[in-house]
Short mmCIF file of C-alpha atoms in Angstrom, two decimals:
data_model
loop_
_atom_site.label_atom_id
_atom_site.label_comp_id
_atom_site.label_asym_id
_atom_site.label_seq_id
_atom_site.Cartn_x
_atom_site.Cartn_y
_atom_site.Cartn_z
CA MET P 927 -67.44 -189.20 -64.61
CA THR P 928 -67.01 -189.99 -61.17
CA GLN P 929 -66.20 -193.59 -59.90
CA ALA P 930 -68.71 -194.98 -57.53
CA LEU P 931 -66.00 -195.88 -55.03
CA GLU P 932 -64.35 -193.18 -54.96
CA GLY P 933 -63.42 -191.50 -51.82
CA ALA P 934 -64.64 -194.88 -49.90
CA SER P 935 -62.65 -195.91 -47.19
CA ILE P 936 -62.21 -199.70 -47.73
CA LEU P 937 -60.27 -201.89 -44.66
CA LEU P 938 -59.07 -205.08 -45.95
CA ASP P 939 -58.20 -208.31 -43.46
CA GLY P 940 -54.24 -208.66 -43.55
CA HIS P 941 -53.73 -211.79 -42.42
CA HIS P 942 -52.64 -213.16 -45.87
CA PHE P 943 -50.82 -209.69 -46.47
CA GLN P 944 -48.45 -211.05 -43.80
CA MET P 945 -47.51 -214.56 -45.36
CA PRO P 946 -43.67 -214.95 -46.15
CA GLU P 947 -44.19 -216.74 -49.64
CA GLY P 948 -46.89 -216.43 -52.23
CA THR P 949 -50.41 -218.18 -52.12
CA GLY P 950 -53.29 -218.34 -54.53
CA ILE P 951 -55.05 -215.80 -51.66
CA ARG P 952 -52.09 -213.56 -50.63
CA THR P 953 -52.11 -212.66 -54.72
CA TYR P 954 -56.01 -212.27 -54.33
CA CYS P 955 -55.66 -209.69 -51.36
CA PHE P 956 -52.62 -207.57 -53.63
CA THR P 957 -54.92 -207.92 -56.85
CA LEU P 958 -57.82 -206.65 -55.09
CA ALA P 959 -56.31 -203.91 -53.03
CA ARG P 960 -55.04 -202.47 -56.68
CA ALA P 961 -58.59 -202.69 -58.09
CA LEU P 962 -59.94 -200.92 -55.20
CA LYS P 963 -57.20 -198.71 -55.47
CA SER P 964 -57.88 -197.99 -59.26
CA LYS P 965 -61.74 -196.84 -58.12
CA GLY P 966 -60.35 -194.30 -56.44
CA ALA P 967 -60.82 -196.09 -52.80
CA HIS P 968 -58.76 -195.31 -49.62
CA VAL P 969 -57.47 -198.74 -48.69
CA SER P 970 -56.08 -199.70 -45.55
CA VAL P 971 -54.84 -202.91 -44.61
CA LEU P 972 -55.65 -204.58 -40.62
CA ILE P 973 -52.42 -205.93 -39.67
CA GLU P 974 -52.38 -208.79 -37.09
CA PRO P 975 -49.75 -208.63 -34.18
CA PRO P 976 -46.40 -210.60 -34.86
CA ARG P 977 -46.04 -213.89 -33.00
CA TYR P 978 -42.91 -212.54 -31.51
CA PRO P 979 -42.31 -208.44 -30.09
CA SER P 980 -39.20 -208.43 -32.31
CA ARG P 981 -40.73 -208.54 -35.08
CA VAL P 982 -42.82 -205.21 -34.69
CA GLN P 983 -40.66 -203.02 -36.74
CA ASP P 984 -40.98 -205.48 -39.77
CA LEU P 985 -44.20 -204.62 -39.57
CA ILE P 986 -43.76 -200.83 -39.17
CA GLU P 987 -41.49 -201.32 -42.33
CA LEU P 988 -44.34 -202.32 -44.43
CA VAL P 989 -46.10 -198.58 -44.04
CA ARG P 990 -44.86 -196.51 -46.80
CA ALA P 991 -43.65 -193.02 -45.66
CA GLY P 992 -46.89 -190.87 -44.24
CA ALA P 993 -49.14 -193.99 -43.80
CA SER P 994 -50.45 -194.36 -40.76
CA LEU P 995 -50.26 -196.81 -38.09
CA GLY P 996 -53.31 -196.98 -35.59
CA ARG P 997 -54.48 -199.06 -32.75
CA VAL P 998 -57.46 -201.31 -32.98
CA LYS P 999 -58.98 -204.02 -30.55
CA ALA P 1000 -59.24 -206.77 -32.02
CA SER P 1001 -60.73 -210.59 -31.79
CA ARG P 1002 -58.44 -213.04 -34.04
CA ALA P 1003 -56.70 -215.69 -32.36
CA ASP P 1004 -54.52 -216.40 -35.37
CA ARG P 1005 -50.86 -214.91 -34.97
CA THR P 1006 -48.73 -214.61 -38.65
CA GLU P 1007 -45.04 -213.06 -38.94
CA ALA P 1008 -45.40 -210.19 -41.30
CA GLY P 1009 -43.80 -211.16 -44.93
CA PRO P 1010 -41.77 -209.14 -47.35
CA ALA P 1011 -42.96 -205.85 -48.07
CA ALA P 1012 -43.01 -206.04 -52.32
CA ASP P 1013 -44.73 -202.99 -53.70
CA LEU P 1014 -47.53 -201.52 -51.25
CA ASP P 1015 -48.15 -198.25 -53.18
CA PHE P 1016 -51.41 -199.45 -53.78
CA VAL P 1017 -52.44 -199.49 -49.63
CA ASP P 1018 -52.66 -195.97 -47.86
CA SER P 1019 -52.51 -197.31 -44.45
CA PHE P 1020 -52.29 -199.70 -41.86
CA ILE P 1021 -53.91 -200.27 -38.66
CA MET P 1022 -51.96 -202.84 -36.06
CA ALA P 1023 -54.46 -205.00 -34.18
CA GLU P 1024 -53.68 -205.49 -30.45
CA ARG P 1025 -53.45 -208.97 -29.16
CA PRO P 1026 -56.92 -210.39 -28.58
CA PRO P 1027 -58.63 -211.71 -25.29
CA PRO P 1028 -57.76 -215.31 -25.19
CA GLY P 1029 -60.81 -217.74 -26.18
CA ARG P 1030 -62.59 -215.74 -28.78
CA GLY P 1031 -61.09 -218.68 -31.45
CA LEU P 1032 -62.18 -221.35 -29.21
CA LEU P 1033 -65.55 -219.93 -28.92
CA PHE P 1034 -65.79 -219.89 -32.61
CA ARG P 1035 -65.36 -223.12 -33.33
CA LEU P 1036 -67.13 -224.61 -30.36
CA ALA P 1037 -70.64 -222.26 -30.92
CA GLY P 1038 -70.06 -220.08 -34.03
CA VAL P 1039 -69.93 -217.02 -32.01
CA GLY P 1040 -67.74 -214.17 -33.76
CA THR P 1041 -66.44 -210.66 -32.50
CA THR P 1042 -66.60 -207.19 -34.04
CA VAL P 1043 -63.45 -205.13 -34.28
CA LYS P 1044 -63.40 -201.36 -33.28
CA THR P 1045 -61.25 -199.04 -34.75
CA PRO P 1046 -60.44 -195.42 -33.89
CA SER P 1047 -62.53 -194.25 -37.42
CA PRO P 1048 -64.80 -196.88 -38.70
CA PRO P 1049 -64.39 -197.60 -42.53
CA ASP P 1050 -67.21 -197.29 -45.30
CA PHE P 1051 -66.56 -201.15 -45.86
CA PHE P 1052 -64.75 -203.88 -44.40
CA HIS P 1053 -63.41 -206.49 -46.82
CA ALA P 1054 -62.67 -210.02 -45.65
CA THR P 1055 -60.71 -211.75 -47.79
CA TYR P 1056 -61.58 -215.18 -46.82
CA PRO P 1057 -64.30 -216.26 -44.58
CA ILE P 1058 -63.30 -214.96 -41.03
CA PRO P 1059 -65.30 -214.95 -37.80
CA TYR P 1060 -65.39 -211.26 -37.21
CA GLY P 1061 -66.72 -207.79 -38.46
CA VAL P 1062 -65.91 -204.09 -37.85
CA LYS P 1063 -68.24 -202.14 -36.36
CA GLY P 1064 -69.65 -199.57 -38.33
CA ALA P 1065 -68.77 -201.02 -41.71
CA ARG P 1066 -70.35 -202.80 -44.25
CA THR P 1067 -69.26 -206.39 -44.57
CA ILE P 1068 -68.12 -207.89 -48.10
CA THR P 1069 -66.57 -211.22 -47.78
CA THR P 1070 -64.40 -213.33 -50.30
CA ILE P 1071 -65.60 -216.83 -50.36
CA HIS P 1072 -62.85 -218.53 -52.81
CA ASP P 1073 -64.11 -222.26 -52.80
CA LEU P 1074 -66.15 -224.69 -50.70
CA ILE P 1075 -63.26 -227.59 -51.21
CA PRO P 1076 -63.14 -228.80 -47.50
CA LEU P 1077 -66.98 -229.60 -48.15
CA VAL P 1078 -66.54 -230.71 -51.80
CA LEU P 1079 -63.70 -233.24 -51.38
CA PRO P 1080 -63.46 -233.55 -47.56
CA TRP P 1081 -60.53 -235.94 -48.15
CA THR P 1082 -58.25 -233.52 -49.79
CA THR P 1083 -57.82 -231.29 -46.95
CA LEU P 1084 -56.64 -231.15 -43.58
CA GLU P 1085 -59.71 -228.21 -42.51
CA LYS P 1086 -61.96 -229.45 -39.76
CA LYS P 1087 -65.05 -229.67 -41.67
CA GLU P 1088 -68.04 -228.47 -39.29
CA THR P 1089 -65.50 -225.18 -38.46
CA PHE P 1090 -65.00 -224.46 -41.98
CA ARG P 1091 -69.17 -224.85 -42.65
CA ARG P 1092 -69.54 -222.45 -39.52
CA LYS P 1093 -67.20 -219.85 -41.23
CA ILE P 1094 -69.09 -219.95 -44.62
CA GLN P 1095 -72.44 -219.80 -42.63
CA TYR P 1096 -71.30 -216.84 -40.47
CA ALA P 1097 -70.41 -215.09 -43.58
CA LEU P 1098 -73.51 -215.72 -45.61
CA ASP P 1099 -75.09 -214.50 -42.45
CA ARG P 1100 -73.24 -211.40 -41.22
CA SER P 1101 -71.99 -210.17 -44.61
CA ASP P 1102 -73.73 -207.59 -47.12
CA ALA P 1103 -72.68 -208.64 -49.82
CA ILE P 1104 -70.53 -212.37 -51.05
CA VAL P 1105 -67.73 -212.01 -53.36
CA THR P 1106 -66.84 -215.60 -55.40
CA VAL P 1107 -64.20 -216.34 -58.14
CA SER P 1108 -66.35 -218.20 -60.57
CA LYS P 1109 -69.87 -219.33 -61.84
CA SER P 1110 -68.84 -222.77 -60.37
CA SER P 1111 -67.94 -221.58 -56.71
CA LYS P 1112 -71.38 -219.46 -56.96
CA LYS P 1113 -73.24 -222.78 -57.92
CA ASP P 1114 -71.44 -224.62 -54.93
CA LEU P 1115 -72.70 -222.18 -52.60
CA LEU P 1116 -76.25 -221.93 -53.98
CA GLU P 1117 -76.59 -226.04 -53.91
CA ILE P 1118 -74.57 -226.62 -50.85
CA MET P 1119 -74.98 -223.86 -48.50
CA GLY P 1120 -78.30 -222.59 -49.88
CA ALA P 1121 -76.84 -218.80 -50.60
CA ASP P 1122 -79.29 -216.58 -51.52
CA PRO P 1123 -77.93 -216.04 -55.27
CA ALA P 1124 -78.84 -212.19 -55.40
CA ARG P 1125 -76.10 -211.34 -52.78
CA VAL P 1126 -73.34 -213.75 -54.01
CA HIS P 1127 -71.36 -211.65 -56.64
CA VAL P 1128 -68.95 -213.44 -59.44
CA ALA P 1129 -65.75 -211.08 -59.92
CA TYR P 1130 -63.11 -212.94 -61.96
CA THR P 1131 -59.85 -212.44 -60.59
CA SER P 1132 -57.26 -210.37 -62.57
CA VAL P 1133 -53.84 -211.98 -63.77
CA GLU P 1134 -51.29 -209.20 -64.43
CA PRO P 1135 -49.94 -209.95 -68.01
CA PRO P 1136 -46.10 -209.89 -67.87
CA ALA P 1137 -44.19 -206.71 -68.87
CA GLY P 1138 -42.80 -208.58 -71.93
CA LYS P 1139 -40.65 -211.50 -72.58
CA SER P 1140 -38.39 -212.61 -70.15
CA ASP P 1141 -34.52 -211.57 -70.27
CA PRO P 1142 -32.58 -214.01 -72.56
CA ARG P 1143 -30.04 -214.46 -70.23
CA ALA P 1144 -31.75 -214.38 -67.07
CA ALA P 1145 -34.16 -217.29 -68.24
CA ARG P 1146 -31.04 -219.37 -69.35
CA GLU P 1147 -29.98 -219.31 -65.91
CA THR P 1148 -33.06 -220.05 -64.39
CA LEU P 1149 -33.51 -222.92 -66.46
CA SER P 1150 -29.83 -223.95 -66.33
CA LYS P 1151 -29.84 -224.29 -62.60
CA LEU P 1152 -32.69 -226.77 -63.09
CA GLY P 1153 -31.01 -228.69 -65.65
CA VAL P 1154 -34.03 -228.17 -68.19
CA GLU P 1155 -34.11 -227.08 -71.95
CA PRO P 1156 -36.24 -224.86 -73.40
CA LYS P 1157 -39.77 -226.41 -74.38
CA GLY P 1158 -38.02 -229.80 -72.86
CA TYR P 1159 -40.09 -230.00 -69.82
CA VAL P 1160 -43.57 -230.64 -67.90
CA LEU P 1161 -44.32 -227.81 -65.68
CA PHE P 1162 -46.13 -228.24 -62.47
CA VAL P 1163 -47.28 -225.21 -60.49
CA GLY P 1164 -48.79 -225.42 -57.16
CA ALA P 1165 -48.51 -226.27 -53.51
CA ILE P 1166 -48.21 -230.17 -53.27
CA GLU P 1167 -51.87 -231.54 -51.83
CA PRO P 1168 -53.87 -233.74 -52.89
CA LYS P 1169 -56.53 -231.64 -54.77
CA LYS P 1170 -53.83 -230.42 -56.87
CA ASN P 1171 -53.34 -233.98 -58.25
CA LEU P 1172 -49.84 -234.12 -58.40
CA GLY P 1173 -50.03 -237.58 -58.25
CA GLY P 1174 -52.20 -237.89 -61.19
CA ILE P 1175 -49.55 -236.05 -63.27
CA ILE P 1176 -46.81 -238.36 -61.86
CA SER P 1177 -48.66 -241.37 -62.61
CA ALA P 1178 -49.80 -239.91 -66.19
CA LEU P 1179 -46.34 -239.59 -67.53
CA ILE P 1180 -44.88 -242.89 -66.17
CA LYS P 1181 -48.07 -244.22 -68.33
CA LEU P 1182 -46.91 -242.40 -71.36
CA GLY P 1183 -43.03 -242.78 -70.70
CA SER P 1184 -42.68 -239.27 -71.14
CA PRO P 1185 -39.22 -238.05 -72.21
CA LEU P 1186 -39.72 -234.83 -70.78
CA PRO P 1187 -38.82 -233.94 -67.00
CA LEU P 1188 -41.38 -232.53 -64.55
CA VAL P 1189 -40.64 -229.56 -62.82
CA VAL P 1190 -42.78 -229.03 -59.84
CA VAL P 1191 -42.89 -225.37 -58.27
CA GLY P 1192 -44.50 -225.16 -54.94
CA ALA P 1193 -43.82 -225.61 -51.60
CA MET P 1194 -44.85 -228.97 -49.88
CA GLY P 1195 -48.49 -228.85 -48.39
CA TRP P 1196 -50.64 -231.48 -46.67
CA LEU P 1197 -50.50 -235.45 -47.27
CA TYR P 1198 -47.63 -234.83 -50.06
CA GLU P 1199 -46.24 -238.05 -49.85
CA GLU P 1200 -49.03 -239.97 -50.87
CA GLU P 1201 -48.58 -237.64 -53.85
CA LEU P 1202 -44.96 -238.09 -54.53
CA LYS P 1203 -45.08 -241.91 -53.65
CA ARG P 1204 -44.39 -242.57 -57.61
CA ALA P 1205 -41.82 -240.17 -58.21
CA GLY P 1206 -39.00 -242.53 -58.24
CA GLU P 1207 -40.21 -244.00 -61.35
CA LEU P 1208 -39.85 -241.03 -63.27
CA ARG P 1209 -36.82 -240.34 -65.46
CA ASN P 1210 -35.17 -243.52 -64.66
CA GLY P 1211 -35.61 -243.10 -61.17
CA LYS P 1212 -34.72 -239.76 -61.08
CA GLY P 1213 -37.85 -238.12 -59.83
CA PRO P 1214 -39.25 -235.00 -60.89
CA ILE P 1215 -37.21 -231.53 -60.57
CA MET P 1216 -38.40 -229.84 -57.45
CA ALA P 1217 -37.91 -226.20 -58.13
CA GLY P 1218 -39.84 -224.80 -54.29
CA TYR P 1219 -41.31 -221.83 -54.34
CA VAL P 1220 -40.49 -219.56 -57.30
CA ALA P 1221 -41.66 -216.18 -58.05
CA GLY P 1222 -41.49 -213.00 -60.36
CA PRO P 1223 -39.06 -213.18 -63.30
CA GLU P 1224 -38.13 -216.94 -62.77
CA LEU P 1225 -41.43 -218.19 -62.78
CA ASP P 1226 -42.37 -216.33 -65.73
CA ALA P 1227 -39.11 -217.77 -67.46
CA LEU P 1228 -40.18 -221.36 -66.37
CA TYR P 1229 -43.98 -220.74 -68.04
CA GLU P 1230 -42.58 -219.50 -71.11
CA ASN P 1231 -40.07 -222.42 -71.80
CA ALA P 1232 -42.25 -225.07 -70.48
CA ALA P 1233 -43.72 -227.47 -73.32
CA PHE P 1234 -46.57 -227.40 -71.33
CA LEU P 1235 -48.56 -226.67 -67.90
CA ALA P 1236 -49.91 -229.81 -66.48
CA PHE P 1237 -52.54 -228.54 -63.83
CA PRO P 1238 -55.39 -231.55 -64.09
CA SER P 1239 -56.88 -230.52 -60.39
CA LEU P 1240 -59.46 -232.37 -58.70
CA TYR P 1241 -61.20 -228.64 -57.82
CA GLU P 1242 -60.15 -225.08 -58.16
CA GLY P 1243 -62.48 -222.06 -57.56
CA PHE P 1244 -60.37 -220.29 -60.05
CA GLY P 1245 -57.01 -221.61 -61.07
CA LEU P 1246 -54.53 -219.29 -61.11
CA PRO P 1247 -51.69 -221.26 -62.59
CA ALA P 1248 -53.54 -221.73 -65.47
CA VAL P 1249 -54.27 -217.90 -66.29
CA GLU P 1250 -50.86 -217.12 -65.53
CA ALA P 1251 -49.71 -219.77 -67.91
CA MET P 1252 -51.91 -218.71 -71.11
CA ALA P 1253 -50.48 -215.05 -70.38
CA ARG P 1254 -47.19 -216.28 -70.62
CA GLY P 1255 -47.70 -217.99 -73.87
CA CYS P 1256 -47.77 -221.72 -71.83
CA PRO P 1257 -50.10 -224.30 -73.52
CA VAL P 1258 -52.43 -225.56 -70.78
CA LEU P 1259 -53.36 -229.23 -70.08
CA THR P 1260 -56.02 -228.82 -67.10
CA SER P 1261 -58.90 -230.61 -65.93
CA ASN P 1262 -62.86 -231.46 -67.31
CA VAL P 1263 -63.92 -230.29 -63.82
CA SER P 1264 -64.95 -227.62 -61.23
CA SER P 1265 -64.05 -223.81 -62.54
CA LEU P 1266 -60.86 -225.18 -65.01
CA PRO P 1267 -63.61 -225.23 -68.15
CA GLU P 1268 -65.33 -222.03 -67.05
CA ILE P 1269 -62.11 -219.97 -66.69
CA CYS P 1270 -59.94 -221.22 -69.45
CA ASP P 1271 -62.81 -221.40 -72.14
CA ASP P 1272 -61.16 -222.70 -75.60
CA ALA P 1273 -57.93 -222.25 -74.77
CA ALA P 1274 -56.90 -225.37 -72.78
CA LEU P 1275 -56.39 -228.90 -73.58
CA PHE P 1276 -59.05 -230.88 -71.01
CA ALA P 1277 -58.71 -234.30 -69.32
CA ASP P 1278 -60.18 -236.34 -66.66
CA PRO P 1279 -57.99 -235.77 -63.53
CA TYR P 1280 -59.52 -239.07 -62.31
CA ASN P 1281 -58.24 -241.14 -65.47
CA VAL P 1282 -54.83 -241.67 -65.67
CA ASP P 1283 -55.12 -242.95 -69.31
CA ASP P 1284 -56.96 -240.08 -70.57
CA MET P 1285 -54.17 -237.47 -69.07
CA ALA P 1286 -51.56 -239.75 -70.50
CA GLU P 1287 -53.31 -239.40 -74.09
CA LYS P 1288 -53.38 -235.55 -73.61
CA MET P 1289 -50.02 -235.26 -72.63
CA LYS P 1290 -48.85 -237.09 -75.61
CA ALA P 1291 -50.89 -235.26 -77.73
CA LEU P 1292 -49.18 -232.19 -76.59
CA ILE P 1293 -45.68 -233.68 -76.49
CA ASP P 1294 -46.53 -234.85 -80.43
CA SER P 1295 -48.06 -231.91 -82.06
CA GLU P 1296 -45.74 -228.46 -82.13
CA LYS P 1297 -48.93 -227.09 -83.82
CA LEU P 1298 -51.33 -227.93 -81.22
CA ARG P 1299 -49.09 -226.33 -78.46
CA GLU P 1300 -48.97 -223.16 -80.55
CA ASP P 1301 -52.48 -222.76 -81.26
CA LEU P 1302 -53.27 -223.23 -77.28
CA ALA P 1303 -50.57 -220.66 -76.61
CA GLU P 1304 -52.20 -218.02 -78.88
CA LYS P 1305 -55.91 -218.92 -78.10
CA GLY P 1306 -54.53 -218.70 -74.18
CA LYS P 1307 -53.00 -215.10 -74.71
CA LYS P 1308 -56.25 -213.78 -75.84
CA ARG P 1309 -58.13 -215.60 -73.47
CA ALA P 1310 -55.76 -214.52 -70.60
CA ALA P 1311 -56.52 -211.07 -71.66
CA PHE P 1312 -60.19 -211.06 -70.44
CA PHE P 1313 -58.63 -211.48 -66.50
CA SER P 1314 -57.76 -207.66 -66.67
CA LEU P 1315 -57.64 -205.40 -63.67
CA ASN P 1316 -60.13 -202.90 -64.87
CA ASN P 1317 -62.70 -206.14 -65.62
CA PHE P 1318 -62.07 -207.15 -61.96
CA ALA P 1319 -62.16 -203.83 -60.46
CA ASP P 1320 -65.69 -203.20 -62.30
CA SER P 1321 -67.00 -206.42 -61.16
CA ILE P 1322 -66.04 -205.84 -57.47
CA GLU P 1323 -67.52 -202.24 -57.35
CA LYS P 1324 -70.96 -203.66 -58.85
CA ALA P 1325 -70.57 -205.93 -55.66
CA TYR P 1326 -69.85 -203.15 -53.47
CA LEU P 1327 -72.86 -201.18 -54.71
CA LYS P 1328 -75.20 -203.87 -54.04
CA THR P 1329 -74.76 -203.01 -50.22
CA ARG P 1330 -75.99 -199.48 -50.54
CA PRO P 1331 -78.87 -198.82 -48.28
#
């Protein structure tokens, strides 16, 4: 049976492909490209020019043998350096954008005026993986809106709220279809932005299952570097910023008097000082174990060997670490707000992220009960299987088909 997107040309914006380290949206970009490729589409990425000319070679090295490097006129003010190539077999070609004329970004911020990218050969679709103020001439536009955090919890971000609202409105007005990552995020779009429900499509992000259990020797080395034992630590994964609620986790562990150290995986975000202000009260003044950015087999090993993942975010559009943990047999403590009950279903323990007593009580239950941890680990694996590449690809394809004349 011929797939509906087979042979379609799809251009993805490349901003997050070029990030040097993993972010939730960068992971989404790679997953989206794989999903579209699985449907038989020809997938291209619009690469932004590097901040420095010497980085051009790094961009060229991103292109697989035989892939094309075209030229377009772009109208994008942001500039990022190319990140590591990783496995890009799911991308057919890259298109290099020229430096845009000055002032276009300012024009959008002041007046909400966007621009149009012209490509040598217009694709069938342009997919913006987050709200951006431009489209591609001759292409139908799909935009993914992950969440409305700057509007729902404005104090947790540094985003200029009015500029963010303009970007969302621009996407709603000019996209042929909107994709979002949960029913919770769709509800926010309808209630806060007045979006047309018929044009907003939920496509749950795919989370790749592990190839197998981590190599025991490598896992021991990972844990040894951090000074922790298997099942002997609480894990947090995410950027250190207010909405992730690391400060709440620390306060709950202090109140509990937890014997387990806290391992923090993630980069420093914004307003992190406030989140870490009580850190010295953990573990007799030693504070949490700051692992920094961790990916690949090392992150798998940390998930697999944690007593549980503490992820009581104040808001998530999807909540990628919760699903990653479930897929790897790690029990999950998360929050009872935003998308997290929807995503985790019955496979996690839920707490009020604004209530330190409730979080401490749920943490104690997990620490004290091996059976509870085993039950959640088993349920988590089953729940995580729902977030497959096939399910994601099918949902994305339905959104694309809604744009057809």
